[in-house]
Amino acid sequence: MDANSLTPKARPARLSATDPGITDPVFSVRGLNLHYGSAQALHGVHMDIPRHCVTALIGPSGCGKSTLIRCFNRMNDLVENVRIEGLITFDGRPIDDPLLDVSELRRQVGMVFQKSNPFPKSIYENVAYGPRIHGISRRADLDAIVERSLRSAALWDETKDRLNDNATGLSGGQQQRLCIARALAVDPEVILLDEPCSALDPISTARVEELIQELKGRYTLIIVTHSMQQASRVSDYTAFLYLGRLVEYGPTEQLFLNPMCRQTEDYITGRFG
Amino acid sequence: MARSEATRSKRRPMLELCNMALAICILLVVGLVTLISVEGLRAFWPNRVELVECHDGRKFFGELKDEKPIRGADGRETAGVELRYRTCNRDLGGDGFVWVREDNIVRRSEPAELQWMERSAWGPLLVRFKALQRGTEVLEQDAAKLPTALEALLHTKNDERAELRRMEEERLAPLNDRLEALRLREVKAARSAPALPTELAVERAQMGALHAELLEQVRVRRVRHDSETLLVEDAAGHTKAVVISSILGFHAPNQLGQWERLGLHAARMWEFLSAQPRESNTEGGVFPAIFGTVLMVFLMTLVVVPLGVVSAVWLKEYARQGVLTRLVRICVNNLAGTPSIVFGVFGLGFFVYVLGGQIDSLFYSDALPTPTFGTGGVLWASLTLALLTLPVVIVAVEEGLAAVPRAVREGSLALGATRFETIRRVVLPASLPAILTGTILAIGRAAGEVAPLMVVGMVKLAPDLAVDGTAPFLHAERKFMHLGFHIYDVGFQSPDVEATKPLVFATTLLLIVLVLLLNIVAIRLRNKARRRYAGTGF
Ligand SMILES: Nc1ncnc2c1ncn2[C@@H]1O[C@H](COP(=O)(O)OP(=O)(O)O)[C@@H](O)[C@H]1O
Ligand SMILES: [Mg+2]
């Protein structure tokens, strides 16, 4: 990819297939290679994530979307035999800085997973979990955080009377919104969503998409999705990955209406993938 | 179609076999439990008693226990029936038990005046009351009035006994303490001056007089306590004077109504549960054994659950899965298959001699050479059983940890929790049902284990419970009794095995019920935990 050799500078317009010219990025990814053992999953990825926008990662399954998104909160550290080269900065600071506390990074960069994974605890305890971990223990503070987070996740009205019920009793869509509330409770800057709707029915999906729109103003969101409709509905920027490479990255409208690369066009028109 | 028909007919015998095996298992379990329950409960039932007169001149009182056909020389069961009676009266020339052929019996009757009497020694008596005496003076001779008079006298005896105990505990014991203190002062004084100070001599004289007076009072009361006797007579006309104060209770088995019988049954069961054993465990209750068993299992649980959980967490969550963890797992599984007596020997060698010996030489050196912790005790027994049940807990907890989905752990880590926080706040609570399952299995295993305990502190008789009112309240170094050993001891080590058979059944029933109760508590806890952490795949 020739895009990898470009230097990041503020550019007024889209200069190349993979450089939308973002100023003040939250994350900057430079020359990222990732190997699982001997298999390389990411090849020289180079991208900037815009602040307070929704960035969608699309691509056929197995192309490395999850791998890439899990780099932002260093969740790949937990995988054995993983080797990461290149540089990712968060607000200008390398995230593998030995002085940087992973726990603090993960507090600022929350994550919502493909399959909802509430803790086998009460709804209240699920949301209060993060704040407790980060040292908040006063009941009044926790109550306020829980209410605020559930309201932000548009779940408060459904759960306010059953906060002490087990979270596993909620429906799939509610569980996923609970996971979003849980991520919001620690007051993050960025929220990573890895195919958050792939296990949900259309109505729940619509609610989560609405929620993403509401959160956009306050948080930076990165969402992995296999649905191009979803990407075009919710995102401001879209990145297309293929076989571990960033093929095209630009404002969503441009990418879908006027793709610069042949592969992108083939993918979004459904000719493969 | 034809093929499936063929496979079905081939599979059917296999299925039948499985069904049969299952049926046999259920039958065995149900049969065993029924037998133990029936025999165990019957042990306390006050049966009717008979007067049996034989052609050969024998005459005895007895409780019918058994009837069985006699085999003739040709091996057929035609030669008649033989009856077995429990006759008691061991100190009246009785044998305890008698076999008698039915055709040898002239007459069987159920005289109403027969009395069954429990004593503090020599086992029960089955007799007629003749007279109540004080020395040679006859207090009561009328057969109709004797039981009431005896009842009243037993009440007086109870009061006297309480009074005697009070005297000994409240007056004699403190006086002894003061005498001991005085002796120490005398020894000290003798060290500094050759002649004893006069005030000490005076005090000694005073206290000595007080002591002698008290002793005399106690002696007089004792003589009075033991002064009355009951003259009893067996079927053959042998008589004996029984000291009233040794009588624990009596009833007329043939005069009891159904309700009285039930009441007596309950009272005897309660005595069995709550009283100390008598006559080298063949009479009385088993309370110390219940207590010892429960305490030992409880201490064991306190040790084995944390240890097992920590080991399992290390094995599953922290250790790199490799040769080392595989080796540890193999060792753990082999521990589960080791004969339990080996654990006993290890407990004796390591806990008792090494650890106990060290503790003694460090903290109890003034008591040496009498060992305090350097001998078997309930603590060492619990630790030994904890080792024995550790594999069970580890395996169960490991399975529980494995069942906690990876996604849930990632959810916690993604919120910034460390691995330790994730384990403590998410993984372990979610594994609580599995931990409790391990506990249940461990309790079941431990409560039924006898062999390893025989070398690390379990004894035939330990009247001092390991928990009492004197500091430090839990005396973990004390020896203890155990229901399992009690069964063995009463069933096989007592002089009259026939007489104690009902006790063996009763004790077995009790042990089963106890394990059941312990398990019910654990299972209820587990169900509660399951409801709380529902939906995590257990
Ligand atoms: N933990 C892992 N160990 C080894 N290979 C992995 C692991 N996770 C993902 N991969 C591989 O990396 C590639 C990218 O996977 P992933 O990022 O999950 O794709 P996507 O999310 O786009 O479907 C795939 O070929 C996958 O097999
Ligand atoms: Mg994926």
PDB file of N, CA and C in Angstrom, chain B residues 180-216:
ATOM      1  N   GLU B 180      -3.784 -25.509  97.682  1.00  0.00           N
ATOM      2  CA  GLU B 180      -2.647 -25.563  96.778  1.00  0.00           C
ATOM      3  C   GLU B 180      -1.859 -24.254  96.832  1.00  0.00           C
ATOM      4  N   ALA B 181      -2.600 -23.123  96.879  1.00  0.00           N
ATOM      5  CA  ALA B 181      -1.929 -21.826  96.976  1.00  0.00           C
ATOM      6  C   ALA B 181      -1.134 -21.737  98.270  1.00  0.00           C
ATOM      7  N   LEU B 182      -1.746 -22.236  99.338  1.00  0.00           N
ATOM      8  CA  LEU B 182      -1.079 -22.227 100.639  1.00  0.00           C
ATOM      9  C   LEU B 182       0.198 -23.050 100.581  1.00  0.00           C
ATOM     10  N   ARG B 183       0.107 -24.193  99.926  1.00  0.00           N
ATOM     11  CA  ARG B 183       1.278 -25.062  99.828  1.00  0.00           C
ATOM     12  C   ARG B 183       2.426 -24.325  99.115  1.00  0.00           C
ATOM     13  N   LEU B 184       2.072 -23.604  98.038  1.00  0.00           N
ATOM     14  CA  LEU B 184       3.104 -22.869  97.301  1.00  0.00           C
ATOM     15  C   LEU B 184       3.745 -21.808  98.187  1.00  0.00           C
ATOM     16  N   ARG B 185       2.892 -21.120  98.988  1.00  0.00           N
ATOM     17  CA  ARG B 185       3.436 -20.098  99.894  1.00  0.00           C
ATOM     18  C   ARG B 185       4.357 -20.731 100.917  1.00  0.00           C
ATOM     19  N   GLU B 186       3.957 -21.900 101.409  1.00  0.00           N
ATOM     20  CA  GLU B 186       4.794 -22.614 102.388  1.00  0.00           C
ATOM     21  C   GLU B 186       6.140 -22.961 101.778  1.00  0.00           C
ATOM     22  N   VAL B 187       6.098 -23.450 100.527  1.00  0.00           N
ATOM     23  CA  VAL B 187       7.350 -23.824  99.871  1.00  0.00           C
ATOM     24  C   VAL B 187       8.251 -22.611  99.749  1.00  0.00           C
ATOM     25  N   LYS B 188       7.647 -21.473  99.398  1.00  0.00           N
ATOM     26  CA  LYS B 188       8.419 -20.245  99.232  1.00  0.00           C
ATOM     27  C   LYS B 188       9.023 -19.818 100.573  1.00  0.00           C
ATOM     28  N   ALA B 189       8.177 -19.863 101.608  1.00  0.00           N
ATOM     29  CA  ALA B 189       8.631 -19.452 102.930  1.00  0.00           C
ATOM     30  C   ALA B 189       9.757 -20.356 103.426  1.00  0.00           C
ATOM     31  N   ALA B 190       9.625 -21.645 103.137  1.00  0.00           N
ATOM     32  CA  ALA B 190      10.636 -22.593 103.596  1.00  0.00           C
ATOM     33  C   ALA B 190      11.973 -22.308 102.942  1.00  0.00           C
ATOM     34  N   ARG B 191      11.941 -21.733 101.760  1.00  0.00           N
ATOM     35  CA  ARG B 191      13.184 -21.436 101.055  1.00  0.00           C
ATOM     36  C   ARG B 191      13.935 -20.296 101.741  1.00  0.00           C
ATOM     37  N   SER B 192      13.170 -19.281 102.257  1.00  0.00           N
ATOM     38  CA  SER B 192      13.848 -18.126 102.856  1.00  0.00           C
ATOM     39  C   SER B 192      14.171 -18.351 104.338  1.00  0.00           C
ATOM     40  N   ALA B 193      13.340 -19.042 105.067  1.00  0.00           N
ATOM     41  CA  ALA B 193      13.607 -19.267 106.492  1.00  0.00           C
ATOM     42  C   ALA B 193      13.352 -20.733 106.838  1.00  0.00           C
ATOM     43  N   PRO B 194      14.163 -21.292 107.728  1.00  0.00           N
ATOM     44  CA  PRO B 194      13.989 -22.709 108.064  1.00  0.00           C
ATOM     45  C   PRO B 194      12.670 -22.986 108.766  1.00  0.00           C
ATOM     46  N   ALA B 195      12.268 -22.095 109.666  1.00  0.00           N
ATOM     47  CA  ALA B 195      11.033 -22.349 110.415  1.00  0.00           C
ATOM     48  C   ALA B 195       9.846 -21.727 109.702  1.00  0.00           C
ATOM     49  N   LEU B 196       8.708 -22.394 109.773  1.00  0.00           N
ATOM     50  CA  LEU B 196       7.508 -21.909 109.122  1.00  0.00           C
ATOM     51  C   LEU B 196       6.936 -20.742 109.913  1.00  0.00           C
ATOM     52  N   PRO B 197       6.567 -19.633 109.256  1.00  0.00           N
ATOM     53  CA  PRO B 197       5.929 -18.529 109.996  1.00  0.00           C
ATOM     54  C   PRO B 197       4.654 -19.024 110.654  1.00  0.00           C
ATOM     55  N   THR B 198       4.384 -18.479 111.818  1.00  0.00           N
ATOM     56  CA  THR B 198       3.257 -18.992 112.592  1.00  0.00           C
ATOM     57  C   THR B 198       1.923 -18.787 111.887  1.00  0.00           C
ATOM     58  N   GLU B 199       1.785 -17.594 111.196  1.00  0.00           N
ATOM     59  CA  GLU B 199       0.469 -17.339 110.581  1.00  0.00           C
ATOM     60  C   GLU B 199       0.153 -18.402 109.523  1.00  0.00           C
ATOM     61  N   LEU B 200       1.212 -18.881 108.829  1.00  0.00           N
ATOM     62  CA  LEU B 200       0.973 -19.929 107.847  1.00  0.00           C
ATOM     63  C   LEU B 200       0.534 -21.216 108.519  1.00  0.00           C
ATOM     64  N   ALA B 201       1.210 -21.513 109.631  1.00  0.00           N
ATOM     65  CA  ALA B 201       0.852 -22.732 110.360  1.00  0.00           C
ATOM     66  C   ALA B 201      -0.583 -22.667 110.838  1.00  0.00           C
ATOM     67  N   VAL B 202      -0.964 -21.501 111.326  1.00  0.00           N
ATOM     68  CA  VAL B 202      -2.340 -21.328 111.816  1.00  0.00           C
ATOM     69  C   VAL B 202      -3.324 -21.532 110.664  1.00  0.00           C
ATOM     70  N   GLU B 203      -2.971 -20.878 109.548  1.00  0.00           N
ATOM     71  CA  GLU B 203      -3.864 -20.974 108.404  1.00  0.00           C
ATOM     72  C   GLU B 203      -4.014 -22.420 107.949  1.00  0.00           C
ATOM     73  N   ARG B 204      -2.869 -23.101 107.946  1.00  0.00           N
ATOM     74  CA  ARG B 204      -2.923 -24.493 107.490  1.00  0.00           C
ATOM     75  C   ARG B 204      -3.830 -25.324 108.386  1.00  0.00           C
ATOM     76  N   ALA B 205      -3.678 -25.093 109.716  1.00  0.00           N
ATOM     77  CA  ALA B 205      -4.497 -25.846 110.667  1.00  0.00           C
ATOM     78  C   ALA B 205      -5.974 -25.571 110.438  1.00  0.00           C
ATOM     79  N   GLN B 206      -6.273 -24.245 110.261  1.00  0.00           N
ATOM     80  CA  GLN B 206      -7.680 -23.877 110.044  1.00  0.00           C
ATOM     81  C   GLN B 206      -8.235 -24.528 108.786  1.00  0.00           C
ATOM     82  N   MET B 207      -7.440 -24.364 107.741  1.00  0.00           N
ATOM     83  CA  MET B 207      -7.934 -24.875 106.471  1.00  0.00           C
ATOM     84  C   MET B 207      -8.013 -26.388 106.461  1.00  0.00           C
ATOM     85  N   GLY B 208      -7.046 -26.996 107.098  1.00  0.00           N
ATOM     86  CA  GLY B 208      -7.062 -28.456 107.193  1.00  0.00           C
ATOM     87  C   GLY B 208      -8.325 -28.937 107.884  1.00  0.00           C
ATOM     88  N   ALA B 209      -8.696 -28.242 108.959  1.00  0.00           N
ATOM     89  CA  ALA B 209      -9.894 -28.624 109.703  1.00  0.00           C
ATOM     90  C   ALA B 209     -11.128 -28.465 108.842  1.00  0.00           C
ATOM     91  N   LEU B 210     -11.154 -27.317 108.136  1.00  0.00           N
ATOM     92  CA  LEU B 210     -12.274 -27.037 107.243  1.00  0.00           C
ATOM     93  C   LEU B 210     -12.414 -28.133 106.195  1.00  0.00           C
ATOM     94  N   HIS B 211     -11.266 -28.507 105.660  1.00  0.00           N
ATOM     95  CA  HIS B 211     -11.225 -29.499 104.602  1.00  0.00           C
ATOM     96  C   HIS B 211     -11.737 -30.838 105.113  1.00  0.00           C
ATOM     97  N   ALA B 212     -11.232 -31.202 106.283  1.00  0.00           N
ATOM     98  CA  ALA B 212     -11.635 -32.482 106.864  1.00  0.00           C
ATOM     99  C   ALA B 212     -13.132 -32.492 107.130  1.00  0.00           C
ATOM    100  N   GLU B 213     -13.630 -31.361 107.625  1.00  0.00           N
ATOM    101  CA  GLU B 213     -15.054 -31.282 107.938  1.00  0.00           C
ATOM    102  C   GLU B 213     -15.901 -31.449 106.683  1.00  0.00           C
ATOM    103  N   LEU B 214     -15.441 -30.751 105.636  1.00  0.00           N
ATOM    104  CA  LEU B 214     -16.168 -30.815 104.366  1.00  0.00           C
ATOM    105  C   LEU B 214     -16.158 -32.232 103.815  1.00  0.00           C
ATOM    106  N   LEU B 215     -14.989 -32.846 103.880  1.00  0.00           N
ATOM    107  CA  LEU B 215     -14.871 -34.213 103.386  1.00  0.00           C
ATOM    108  C   LEU B 215     -15.815 -35.133 104.134  1.00  0.00           C
ATOM    109  N   GLU B 216     -15.886 -34.909 105.441  1.00  0.00           N
ATOM    110  CA  GLU B 216     -16.762 -35.740 106.260  1.00  0.00           C
ATOM    111  C   GLU B 216     -18.226 -35.535 105.864  1.00  0.00           C
TER     112      GLU B 216
END
